[in-house]
Amino acid sequence: MDRTQTPDGRQARCDVAAAEDPTPCEGRRDAATIVDRHGRELVGCVHHCARVLAGLEGARVHPFVPAGRALEVYSRARELPPQAWEIGR
């Protein structure tokens, strides 16, 4: 079984994708890491990391994430409300 698939053959999503968020991952499932205000690390694709970052107060992108990816996460998060999937974004 491919790591990017579930046991039933469906495309798996990254670890930070919220269960309620229907959007698919974009790119690598381990492209970025978000650190919440308690120091917990959340690893996921750029798309879902941005969506999570938009809703986590005090969160940041891990300092070891390559600059281009970190900027992409911050730029996307800046344009999103918390839980963007609730309003169809």
PDB file of C-alpha atoms in Angstrom, residues 18-79:
ATOM      1  CA  ALA A  18      -9.456  18.866   9.603  1.00  0.00           C
ATOM      2  CA  ALA A  19     -12.025  16.090   9.299  1.00  0.00           C
ATOM      3  CA  GLU A  20     -14.691  18.700   8.485  1.00  0.00           C
ATOM      4  CA  ASP A  21     -12.566  20.291   5.735  1.00  0.00           C
ATOM      5  CA  PRO A  22     -13.443  18.631   2.407  1.00  0.00           C
ATOM      6  CA  THR A  23     -10.557  20.130   0.419  1.00  0.00           C
ATOM      7  CA  PRO A  24      -7.815  17.853  -0.927  1.00  0.00           C
ATOM      8  CA  CYS A  25      -4.148  18.205  -0.080  1.00  0.00           C
ATOM      9  CA  GLU A  26      -1.811  20.089  -2.377  1.00  0.00           C
ATOM     10  CA  GLY A  27       1.640  18.649  -2.946  1.00  0.00           C
ATOM     11  CA  ARG A  28       3.661  16.794  -0.360  1.00  0.00           C
ATOM     12  CA  ARG A  29       1.857  15.709   2.793  1.00  0.00           C
ATOM     13  CA  ASP A  30       4.876  16.798   4.877  1.00  0.00           C
ATOM     14  CA  ALA A  31       5.698  20.093   3.176  1.00  0.00           C
ATOM     15  CA  ALA A  32       5.371  22.337   6.229  1.00  0.00           C
ATOM     16  CA  THR A  33       5.177  22.252  10.011  1.00  0.00           C
ATOM     17  CA  ILE A  34       3.013  24.466  12.183  1.00  0.00           C
ATOM     18  CA  VAL A  35       3.922  25.013  15.837  1.00  0.00           C
ATOM     19  CA  ASP A  36       1.000  25.884  18.099  1.00  0.00           C
ATOM     20  CA  ARG A  37       1.350  28.162  21.126  1.00  0.00           C
ATOM     21  CA  HIS A  38       1.940  25.119  23.349  1.00  0.00           C
ATOM     22  CA  GLY A  39       4.878  23.940  21.240  1.00  0.00           C
ATOM     23  CA  ARG A  40       3.067  21.037  19.546  1.00  0.00           C
ATOM     24  CA  GLU A  41       4.130  20.451  15.957  1.00  0.00           C
ATOM     25  CA  LEU A  42       1.598  19.733  13.207  1.00  0.00           C
ATOM     26  CA  VAL A  43       2.955  18.462   9.877  1.00  0.00           C
ATOM     27  CA  GLY A  44       1.002  18.741   6.653  1.00  0.00           C
ATOM     28  CA  CYS A  45       0.690  20.042   3.124  1.00  0.00           C
ATOM     29  CA  VAL A  46       1.017  23.770   2.435  1.00  0.00           C
ATOM     30  CA  HIS A  47      -2.729  24.090   1.757  1.00  0.00           C
ATOM     31  CA  HIS A  48      -3.914  22.567   5.033  1.00  0.00           C
ATOM     32  CA  CYS A  49      -1.129  24.137   7.107  1.00  0.00           C
ATOM     33  CA  ALA A  50      -2.329  27.543   5.899  1.00  0.00           C
ATOM     34  CA  ARG A  51      -5.916  26.684   6.769  1.00  0.00           C
ATOM     35  CA  VAL A  52      -4.903  25.558  10.262  1.00  0.00           C
ATOM     36  CA  LEU A  53      -2.613  28.544  10.800  1.00  0.00           C
ATOM     37  CA  ALA A  54      -5.507  30.886   9.997  1.00  0.00           C
ATOM     38  CA  GLY A  55      -7.453  29.499  12.930  1.00  0.00           C
ATOM     39  CA  LEU A  56      -4.795  28.871  15.576  1.00  0.00           C
ATOM     40  CA  GLU A  57      -4.067  31.833  17.805  1.00  0.00           C
ATOM     41  CA  GLY A  58      -0.380  32.097  18.596  1.00  0.00           C
ATOM     42  CA  ALA A  59       0.670  29.504  16.014  1.00  0.00           C
ATOM     43  CA  ARG A  60       3.591  29.925  13.626  1.00  0.00           C
ATOM     44  CA  VAL A  61       5.401  28.097  10.878  1.00  0.00           C
ATOM     45  CA  HIS A  62       8.350  26.059  12.163  1.00  0.00           C
ATOM     46  CA  PRO A  63      11.631  27.936  11.600  1.00  0.00           C
ATOM     47  CA  PHE A  64      13.204  25.024   9.683  1.00  0.00           C
ATOM     48  CA  VAL A  65      10.534  25.014   6.954  1.00  0.00           C
ATOM     49  CA  PRO A  66      12.170  26.308   3.735  1.00  0.00           C
ATOM     50  CA  ALA A  67      11.521  30.032   3.306  1.00  0.00           C
ATOM     51  CA  GLY A  68       9.510  29.677   0.091  1.00  0.00           C
ATOM     52  CA  ARG A  69       7.087  27.219   1.650  1.00  0.00           C
ATOM     53  CA  ALA A  70       6.824  29.199   4.880  1.00  0.00           C
ATOM     54  CA  LEU A  71       5.964  32.348   2.944  1.00  0.00           C
ATOM     55  CA  GLU A  72       3.349  30.431   0.947  1.00  0.00           C
ATOM     56  CA  VAL A  73       1.724  29.158   4.154  1.00  0.00           C
ATOM     57  CA  TYR A  74       1.702  32.631   5.741  1.00  0.00           C
ATOM     58  CA  SER A  75       0.408  34.289   2.556  1.00  0.00           C
ATOM     59  CA  ARG A  76      -2.449  31.839   2.182  1.00  0.00           C
ATOM     60  CA  ALA A  77      -3.358  31.929   5.887  1.00  0.00           C
ATOM     61  CA  ARG A  78      -3.530  35.699   5.791  1.00  0.00           C
ATOM     62  CA  GLU A  79      -6.353  35.527   3.245  1.00  0.00           C
TER      63      GLU A  79
END
